[in-house]
Amino acid sequence: MDKFGKVLRVNLTTGTIGIESLCEKTMKEFIGGRGYATKVLYDEVPAGTDPLSPQNKLIFANGPLTGKGAPSAGRYMVVTKSPLTGCIASSNSGGFWGAELARAGWFMVILEGKAPKPTYLWINDDKVELRNADAVWGKDSHASTDALLDDVGDSKAKVTCIGPAGERLSKLAAIMNDKNRAAGRSGVGAVMGSKNLKAVVVKGSARPYVENQDEMKAVLAGAMEKLKTNPVTSQGLPTYGTAVLVNIINQLGGYPKNNWQGAYFPEADTQSGETLAKDFLTKRYSCFGCPIGCGRVTRVGDREGEGPEYETIFAFGVCCGVERLEPIIEANYLCNEYGLDTISAGVTIAAAMELYEKGFIRKEELEGGPELRFGNEEAITYWTKKMGLVEGLGRKLAEGSYRLCEMYGHPEFSMTVKKQEMPAYDGRAIQGIGLNYATSNRGGCHVRGYTISPEVLGLPEKLDPVDISTKPTWVMIFQNLTAAIDASGMCLFTSFALGADDYAAFLKAATGLDFDGAAVLQAGDRIWNIERMFNLREGLDPTNADTLPDRLLKEPIPDGPSKGMVSRLPEMLPEYYKARGWDVKGLPTDTKLRELALK
């Protein structure tokens, strides 16, 4: 097996399959995963490329730790140009697919062109072939996975695929692996659908290469001790999953209600992680090599599935004014089957509800469907189906809330940054996360700089969520660290207990390259800056893009513990640019780019 793994390049137009080696210099500078793939995309996809054209590329990329014994190191990235935002898309997923790709000896799969008919890629160790996917085109992700495993004749193979939303080019389409794990954000599933690529099925039989096994075991022992003694990774997440945050964030007054018209939900406990565990949980789910086990397997009636996560409960619950968990869980199941990003899907329905209640979407446009009113349980499941099938009014919903609200002349109702829907923390109540949303390279996103950790959970130290004095520096550091973790193949949740030195030690043991904590953070800085360069090249104007919806900047929270607060983004943004070494307009300076060897 190649030391780092090989690169598989597939031209879907011609059917050509090629094998390439990784560049050790690029590995050291960009680590892998999100970093290495972004460098490839930046170098190979010209500015102005239509995201849904054959000229765009879709890259699946592991990190150098994926599948190699580090805790929670089963992650892979999907990197492409986003049809939702026009910016960089880099969506992360767990489960077992990434580790299986590593077992097959592959580090990265670069997909180019467009297949002439529905196709799937079958990777069986070093045997690679394109196969006809007519029989599964149109099927949901669950049915497709079962059928493809039958087709390859190996039930232990792993499948990543799109559902109907991706086939029909919804800008909210996710790529699903292991049935219920999602590379969810930025419309990556639509790019896959635009290439007539239904799935990538992989089976591996080798043990991924580790440079120093003894060193890896020693580093693992120390990291496991930290994970076992950290209250979030050893108690909160295993017991209640990510939905442990529902009551915590609501009690702070930062739980966005009715499309961000409020930030406090008195009925929040009805949809909390505690209630989910008590009434619906059947078992925990752990991704490859994960000691945390935050995944939830739930049952509602005769339906069993995975989820919902905290973000999904927010999006279909409080954001849509829906209280009970049953319809939220059902909407989550539907998103997994149709292949939809649950955050963008739920928040888009919430925007539609506001448009409807204020008279801009007319009743006749619903064509007999349930009314789009806050609190209507039937609406969230019905319109999720329509969105997944891209039918009727669902065709407009499938474009995302920014385009939907723009169609009706009211973009101010779209709770997006760079046209991507914001997740479940109100940036008025929690100032650092608002700055993170505004500056995120992929638009509204919490996991690209999760300052909820210090601002709310007190890790690695407790920060006042309202105080802004140190937030620009904290946001920058968390963004850099997250970029490096994504590039490594480990899960972000390990950062509740681990720091840059721990990730460096794992990387050094696995690759033999001379990583330390400073090098890890610099690689994250480099990844962040090349993503920024990609976006600037695509026409992003920081003056208009590095911002939040006016609702967060100008409308104080109306009630609850954070009543009266607005985001203080205008005060934080100049300090953030300064901390990054950018100019006052948010452009990376020549000095900064030279420091990072990007110029």
XYZ file of C-alpha atoms in Angstrom:
599
model
C 0.000 0.000 0.000
C 1.196 3.518 -0.855
C 2.521 5.340 2.231
C -0.145 8.047 2.261
C -2.693 6.472 -0.068
C -3.242 7.128 -3.752
C -5.302 9.627 -5.716
C -7.983 8.276 -8.037
C -8.947 10.559 -10.918
C -12.092 9.670 -12.853
C -13.299 11.489 -15.947
C -16.988 10.653 -16.114
C -17.385 12.054 -19.632
C -14.793 9.765 -21.196
C -14.783 6.966 -18.642
C -11.035 7.409 -18.154
C -9.653 6.246 -14.792
C -6.196 7.343 -13.665
C -3.993 6.913 -10.597
C -1.781 9.631 -9.134
C 0.515 9.985 -6.140
C 0.175 12.504 -3.347
C 2.643 15.340 -3.023
C 4.456 15.168 0.342
C 5.032 18.941 0.358
C 1.320 19.599 -0.119
C 0.560 17.070 2.623
C 2.744 18.975 5.067
C 1.351 22.359 4.067
C -2.350 21.420 3.818
C -2.438 18.160 5.875
C -5.067 16.406 3.734
C -8.849 16.196 3.564
C -10.355 19.669 3.406
C -6.945 21.309 2.870
C -5.459 19.149 0.134
C -8.752 18.933 -1.768
C -9.235 22.706 -1.657
C -5.744 23.179 -3.091
C -6.656 20.822 -5.952
C -9.938 22.622 -6.593
C -8.245 26.029 -6.505
C -5.583 24.901 -8.980
C -7.853 23.018 -11.374
C -11.273 24.730 -11.521
C -11.162 28.072 -13.377
C -12.829 31.165 -11.952
C -16.423 31.596 -13.076
C -17.118 27.884 -13.531
C -20.808 27.004 -13.293
C -21.080 24.738 -10.207
C -23.507 22.415 -12.012
C -21.476 22.197 -15.222
C -19.163 19.329 -16.195
C -16.225 21.712 -15.678
C -16.739 21.741 -11.917
C -14.987 18.990 -9.988
C -16.266 16.907 -7.103
C -13.561 15.713 -4.721
C -13.870 13.115 -1.983
C -10.867 13.373 0.326
C -9.748 11.566 3.452
C -7.345 12.939 6.010
C -4.035 11.253 6.846
C -5.645 9.936 10.052
C -8.855 8.567 8.494
C -9.188 4.907 9.375
C -5.846 4.750 11.181
C -6.590 4.270 14.868
C -6.875 7.819 16.158
C -10.141 8.409 18.090
C -13.140 9.419 15.976
C -10.960 9.387 12.842
C -13.465 8.160 10.283
C -14.185 11.501 8.642
C -13.964 12.452 4.980
C -14.602 15.676 3.076
C -16.514 16.530 -0.081
C -15.005 19.609 -1.739
C -16.405 21.401 -4.781
C -17.782 24.755 -5.882
C -21.164 25.273 -4.260
C -24.320 25.766 -6.339
C -26.003 27.267 -3.256
C -23.447 29.980 -2.490
C -21.114 30.167 -5.499
C -18.298 29.869 -2.935
C -16.163 26.999 -1.740
C -18.112 23.948 -0.565
C -16.406 21.569 1.826
C -18.802 19.242 3.596
C -17.671 16.785 6.253
C -19.166 13.384 7.058
C -18.483 10.485 9.392
C -19.820 6.959 9.509
C -17.672 4.228 7.940
C -17.303 5.154 4.261
C -14.122 7.219 4.647
C -12.367 4.511 6.641
C -13.322 1.954 3.989
C -11.815 4.171 1.291
C -8.595 4.237 3.325
C -8.680 0.441 3.653
C -8.914 0.249 -0.134
C -5.698 2.291 -0.382
C -7.201 5.548 -1.640
C -6.714 8.987 -0.136
C -8.716 11.070 -2.570
C -11.144 10.626 -5.487
C -11.332 13.444 -8.050
C -14.430 13.297 -10.262
C -14.499 15.310 -13.486
C -16.926 15.802 -16.372
C -20.411 14.322 -16.638
C -21.423 10.728 -17.269
C -23.621 10.260 -20.346
C -26.139 8.276 -18.276
C -26.752 7.430 -14.602
C -23.579 5.852 -13.284
C -21.947 4.683 -10.092
C -18.289 4.147 -9.247
C -17.269 0.777 -7.778
C -13.933 0.693 -5.939
C -12.850 -2.769 -4.813
C -9.342 -2.259 -3.432
C -7.314 -1.349 -6.538
C -9.995 -2.516 -8.981
C -12.047 0.463 -10.145
C -14.919 0.558 -12.635
C -17.843 2.710 -13.672
C -21.168 0.878 -13.677
C -24.695 1.565 -14.924
C -26.950 3.094 -12.272
C -30.251 3.146 -14.206
C -31.759 0.628 -11.771
C -31.212 2.882 -8.752
C -31.732 6.317 -10.315
C -34.837 7.767 -8.675
C -34.550 5.648 -5.532
C -34.012 7.184 -2.113
C -30.680 6.859 -0.344
C -31.741 3.874 1.765
C -33.181 1.854 -1.109
C -30.225 2.815 -3.302
C -27.724 1.633 -0.694
C -29.410 -1.766 -0.358
C -29.681 -2.219 -4.125
C -26.067 -1.228 -4.777
C -24.754 -3.630 -2.136
C -26.724 -6.376 -3.873
C -25.321 -5.275 -7.225
C -21.674 -5.475 -6.102
C -22.372 -8.700 -4.215
C -20.747 -7.621 -0.962
C -22.852 -6.553 2.003
C -19.742 -5.248 3.795
C -19.007 -2.629 1.148
C -19.788 1.001 2.000
C -21.970 3.328 -0.054
C -22.116 7.079 -0.421
C -24.906 8.265 -2.699
C -27.487 10.907 -3.514
C -31.246 10.699 -3.224
C -33.927 12.320 -5.386
C -32.966 15.823 -4.193
C -29.475 15.465 -5.628
C -30.692 13.894 -8.857
C -33.092 16.809 -9.354
C -30.364 19.362 -8.572
C -31.800 20.850 -5.405
C -29.319 23.386 -4.077
C -29.955 21.925 -0.623
C -29.024 18.374 -1.632
C -26.685 16.351 0.567
C -24.508 13.334 -0.143
C -25.493 10.447 2.161
C -23.209 7.638 3.302
C -24.009 4.601 5.430
C -27.657 5.575 4.784
C -27.912 8.270 7.474
C -24.580 10.093 7.625
C -24.491 13.280 5.567
C -22.001 15.506 3.829
C -24.841 17.896 4.204
C -24.151 21.512 3.514
C -23.717 23.790 0.470
C -25.533 21.643 -2.098
C -22.761 19.117 -2.762
C -25.431 16.520 -3.647
C -26.582 18.669 -6.564
C -23.049 18.723 -7.983
C -22.988 14.926 -7.787
C -26.380 14.772 -9.492
C -25.254 17.170 -12.221
C -22.563 14.640 -13.097
C -25.103 11.794 -13.396
C -23.196 10.092 -10.584
C -25.517 8.219 -8.248
C -23.001 6.676 -5.865
C -19.469 5.690 -4.968
C -19.311 2.176 -3.528
C -16.084 1.043 -1.891
C -14.669 -2.114 -0.345
C -11.183 -2.312 1.134
C -9.205 -5.158 2.627
C -5.873 -3.660 3.722
C -4.774 -2.012 6.945
C -4.019 1.665 6.276
C -0.369 2.597 6.615
C 0.889 4.133 9.870
C 4.497 5.305 9.989
C 5.088 4.587 13.688
C 2.617 2.193 15.311
C 4.209 2.343 18.775
C 4.117 6.126 18.767
C 0.502 6.052 17.573
C -0.477 3.767 20.467
C 1.218 6.033 23.003
C -0.467 9.161 21.633
C -3.809 7.347 21.551
C -3.524 6.341 25.197
C -3.011 9.936 26.290
C -5.823 11.243 24.098
C -8.269 8.602 25.301
C -7.614 9.600 28.901
C -8.498 13.208 28.048
C -11.673 12.149 26.198
C -12.751 9.896 29.078
C -12.368 12.634 31.690
C -13.879 15.519 29.708
C -17.522 16.072 30.767
C -18.760 16.801 27.236
C -17.124 13.832 25.471
C -17.599 11.349 28.316
C -21.045 12.326 29.618
C -23.052 14.976 27.739
C -22.687 13.753 24.167
C -22.838 9.989 24.867
C -25.913 10.353 27.086
C -27.989 12.906 25.202
C -26.270 13.410 21.843
C -25.897 16.875 20.358
C -29.458 17.685 21.458
C -28.069 18.101 24.969
C -27.691 21.710 23.802
C -31.415 22.453 23.412
C -32.071 23.446 27.022
C -28.596 24.946 27.472
C -28.899 27.331 24.509
C -32.542 28.120 25.214
C -31.815 29.040 28.824
C -29.175 31.430 27.522
C -31.761 33.024 25.238
C -30.019 32.105 22.007
C -32.384 29.469 20.536
C -33.694 31.050 17.297
C -37.492 30.921 17.136
C -39.904 31.460 14.225
C -37.229 32.291 11.654
C -35.168 34.314 14.161
C -38.089 36.521 15.149
C -37.320 35.427 18.712
C -34.568 33.554 20.566
C -36.356 31.925 23.504
C -38.797 28.998 23.394
C -40.619 28.271 26.685
C -41.565 24.797 25.404
C -37.959 23.849 24.554
C -37.748 20.935 26.988
C -40.403 19.130 24.937
C -37.813 18.789 22.139
C -34.674 18.486 24.266
C -32.014 15.792 24.254
C -33.331 14.628 27.609
C -36.840 14.129 26.171
C -35.435 12.514 23.039
C -33.504 9.992 25.182
C -36.488 9.281 27.436
C -39.197 8.836 24.815
C -37.632 7.957 21.459
C -34.068 6.650 21.779
C -33.509 2.964 20.991
C -29.683 2.955 20.994
C -26.575 5.069 20.446
C -24.676 5.195 17.166
C -20.910 5.503 16.905
C -18.997 6.327 13.743
C -15.772 4.485 12.888
C -13.345 4.375 15.816
C -15.415 6.763 17.943
C -15.341 6.502 21.750
C -17.963 9.257 22.129
C -21.014 7.779 20.392
C -23.129 10.925 20.019
C -25.348 9.461 17.267
C -28.976 8.682 18.083
C -31.081 5.801 16.751
C -34.727 6.600 17.349
C -38.189 5.159 16.784
C -41.495 6.885 16.076
C -44.392 4.497 15.556
C -43.226 1.796 13.176
C -40.402 3.949 11.771
C -36.817 3.652 13.030
C -33.907 5.739 11.868
C -31.006 7.920 12.906
C -31.246 11.350 14.454
C -32.287 14.014 14.929
C -29.239 16.064 15.835
C -29.489 19.357 17.719
C -29.340 21.365 14.482
C -32.206 19.380 12.967
C -34.365 19.802 16.065
C -33.771 23.546 15.849
C -34.412 23.801 12.107
C -37.675 21.847 11.982
C -38.633 22.594 15.571
C -38.191 25.993 17.184
C -37.294 27.749 13.920
C -40.629 26.595 12.474
C -42.439 27.092 15.785
C -43.016 23.329 16.095
C -42.916 21.960 19.639
C -43.250 18.145 19.591
C -40.429 15.814 18.591
C -42.521 13.333 16.567
C -42.903 15.466 13.403
C -39.327 16.748 13.770
C -38.004 13.175 13.830
C -40.132 12.286 10.805
C -38.812 15.303 8.875
C -35.285 14.182 9.764
C -35.946 10.681 8.422
C -37.278 12.193 5.196
C -34.179 14.358 4.770
C -31.943 11.302 5.170
C -33.938 9.392 2.563
C -34.322 12.184 0.009
C -30.784 13.452 0.642
C -31.400 16.953 2.015
C -29.380 19.170 4.339
C -31.580 19.327 7.442
C -30.396 22.788 8.499
C -31.090 24.481 5.176
C -34.297 22.505 4.601
C -35.836 23.423 7.952
C -34.732 27.048 7.883
C -36.034 27.419 4.326
C -39.452 26.154 5.437
C -39.316 28.664 8.312
C -38.642 31.476 5.832
C -41.563 30.257 3.721
C -43.749 30.340 6.811
C -42.891 33.967 7.428
C -43.510 34.804 3.767
C -46.888 33.050 3.940
C -48.008 34.554 7.239
C -47.164 38.040 5.950
C -49.129 37.496 2.752
C -46.364 37.136 0.169
C -46.866 33.433 -0.610
C -50.514 33.035 -1.642
C -52.689 30.169 -0.438
C -53.394 28.976 -3.976
C -49.671 28.373 -4.469
C -49.879 25.615 -1.866
C -52.055 23.565 -4.253
C -53.976 22.039 -1.370
C -50.944 21.422 0.808
C -50.896 22.356 4.489
C -50.626 26.015 5.315
C -47.134 27.360 5.923
C -47.820 28.672 9.415
C -45.465 28.617 12.378
C -46.314 25.657 14.583
C -47.992 23.607 11.831
C -46.585 20.095 12.347
C -48.050 18.733 9.124
C -46.341 21.463 7.112
C -42.771 20.498 8.014
C -43.116 16.900 6.808
C -45.293 17.644 3.769
C -43.074 20.425 2.448
C -39.906 18.449 3.148
C -41.261 15.772 0.803
C -42.102 18.358 -1.842
C -38.670 19.916 -1.451
C -36.973 16.506 -1.747
C -38.916 15.709 -4.907
C -38.562 19.265 -6.275
C -42.293 19.416 -6.985
C -44.797 22.276 -6.984
C -43.906 24.995 -4.498
C -41.191 22.569 -3.354
C -39.333 23.529 -6.521
C -38.889 27.035 -5.124
C -38.080 25.748 -1.646
C -35.400 23.482 -3.139
C -33.489 26.618 -4.195
C -32.905 27.582 -0.542
C -34.301 30.460 1.480
C -32.232 33.228 -0.118
C -33.513 32.596 -3.639
C -36.992 31.808 -2.322
C -37.264 35.102 -0.456
C -35.718 36.977 -3.370
C -38.399 35.548 -5.673
C -41.057 37.129 -3.450
C -39.224 40.430 -3.130
C -38.257 40.028 0.531
C -34.672 38.745 0.886
C -34.632 40.166 4.431
C -36.607 37.105 5.579
C -33.761 34.788 4.510
C -31.632 33.949 7.534
C -28.493 33.260 5.541
C -24.870 34.269 5.234
C -23.463 34.083 1.713
C -26.820 32.480 0.762
C -26.409 29.542 3.174
C -28.830 29.162 6.065
C -27.494 29.859 9.556
C -27.597 27.121 12.195
C -28.990 26.924 15.717
C -27.315 29.699 17.708
C -28.483 33.302 17.718
C -25.548 35.627 17.036
C -27.228 38.379 19.024
C -27.058 36.380 22.251
C -23.697 34.719 21.521
C -21.457 37.305 19.886
C -18.519 35.164 18.801
C -20.628 32.665 16.865
C -22.231 35.577 15.006
C -18.791 36.787 13.913
C -17.965 33.237 12.890
C -21.116 33.008 10.746
C -20.336 36.304 9.037
C -16.768 35.359 8.138
C -17.240 31.671 7.348
C -15.882 30.728 3.949
C -18.830 28.455 3.185
C -21.554 30.775 4.445
C -23.726 30.387 7.553
C -21.929 27.657 9.494
C -21.157 26.808 13.111
C -18.623 23.994 12.686
C -16.027 26.136 10.916
C -15.160 27.925 14.164
C -17.247 26.523 17.003
C -16.929 29.275 19.603
C -19.935 27.791 21.404
C -17.279 25.682 23.109
C -15.743 28.575 25.092
C -18.728 30.946 24.979
C -21.277 28.474 26.347
C -19.593 25.242 27.449
C -16.500 26.840 28.969
C -13.956 24.818 26.980
C -11.012 25.316 26.978
C -11.948 28.316 29.151
C -15.172 30.176 29.848
C -15.855 33.338 27.878
C -18.743 35.743 28.425
C -20.973 35.227 25.366
C -21.870 38.934 25.334
C -18.378 40.390 25.734
C -16.714 41.087 22.377
C -13.231 42.207 23.427
C -11.393 38.957 22.637
C -13.861 37.348 20.227
C -12.064 38.250 16.951
C -8.926 36.409 18.057
C -10.855 33.455 19.461
C -12.876 33.109 16.252
C -9.721 33.153 14.138
C -8.004 30.504 16.288
C -11.046 28.239 16.301
C -11.448 28.593 12.528
C -7.809 27.653 11.973
C -7.940 24.706 14.368
C -11.175 23.419 12.835
C -9.678 23.595 9.335
C -6.746 21.491 10.508
C -8.999 18.956 12.266
C -11.149 18.629 9.121
C -7.990 18.115 7.097
C -6.729 15.422 9.483
C -9.736 13.101 9.241
C -10.665 13.378 12.924
C -13.994 14.582 14.289
C -14.444 18.144 15.496
C -16.032 16.878 18.716
C -12.664 15.579 19.893
C -11.608 19.244 20.248
C -13.707 19.525 23.413
C -10.896 17.541 25.043
C -7.906 17.768 22.673
C -5.759 20.633 21.404
C -3.388 21.438 18.546
C -0.481 19.556 20.142
C -2.572 16.370 20.357
C -3.544 16.510 16.678
C 0.080 17.219 15.770
C 1.228 14.153 17.690
C -1.278 11.947 15.864
C -0.270 13.372 12.482
C 3.427 12.883 13.183
C 2.916 9.263 14.270
C 0.732 8.449 11.262
C 2.746 10.168 8.530
C 6.281 10.572 9.869
C 6.119 14.239 8.868
C 7.410 16.738 11.395
C 4.210 18.259 12.757
C 3.906 20.248 15.962
C 1.052 22.339 17.352
C 2.253 25.513 15.651
C 2.515 23.771 12.282
C -1.011 22.395 12.666
C -2.451 25.851 13.364
C -0.461 27.382 10.519
C -1.797 24.715 8.152
C -5.299 25.627 9.315
C -4.522 29.284 8.653
C -3.270 28.350 5.189
C -6.432 26.356 4.453
C -8.621 29.259 5.614
C -6.749 31.708 3.410
C -6.809 29.591 0.262
C -10.567 29.136 0.740
C -10.831 32.905 1.044
C -8.756 33.313 -2.129
C -11.089 30.891 -3.946
C -14.133 32.915 -2.890
C -12.549 36.250 -3.824
C -11.650 34.860 -7.224
C -15.318 33.897 -7.667
C -16.348 37.505 -7.103
C -17.068 37.565 -3.375
C -17.158 41.130 -2.080
C -16.363 41.154 1.659
C -18.271 44.432 2.074
C -21.523 42.647 1.213
C -20.629 39.076 2.108
C -19.015 39.254 5.561
C -22.216 40.228 7.283
C -25.346 38.937 8.996
C -29.030 39.371 8.170
C -30.343 42.790 9.179
C -32.599 41.073 11.705
C -29.555 40.173 13.820
C -27.890 43.548 13.354
C -30.893 45.844 13.828
C -33.739 43.984 15.563
C -33.154 43.388 19.284
C -34.177 39.999 20.684
C -37.766 40.643 21.836
C -37.935 38.491 24.968
C -36.187 35.911 27.113
C -32.816 35.992 28.903
C -31.096 37.872 26.043
C -33.852 40.423 25.513
C -32.682 43.640 23.853
C -29.480 42.285 22.339
C -28.257 42.744 18.772
C -25.098 41.481 17.103
C -22.123 43.798 17.503
C -20.550 42.512 14.307
C -19.564 45.978 12.964
C -17.310 46.452 16.004
C -15.735 42.995 15.787
C -15.145 42.675 12.045
C -12.257 45.189 11.685
C -10.457 43.553 14.609
C -10.992 40.137 13.040
C -9.455 41.303 9.753
C -6.504 42.712 11.678
C -6.029 39.450 13.614
C -6.002 37.557 10.311
C -3.368 39.814 8.795
C -5.815 41.053 6.161
C -6.364 44.622 5.040
C -9.270 46.802 6.158
C -11.397 45.540 3.272
C -10.990 41.893 4.299
C -8.460 40.991 1.607
C -5.422 38.829 2.468
C -2.304 40.991 2.201
C 0.743 40.048 0.157
C 2.671 39.757 3.421
C 0.149 37.272 4.787
C 0.090 35.200 1.609
C 3.883 35.063 1.484
C 3.973 34.029 5.148
C 1.727 31.079 4.247
C 3.595 30.292 0.985
C 0.426 31.060 -0.967
C 2.146 33.626 -3.154
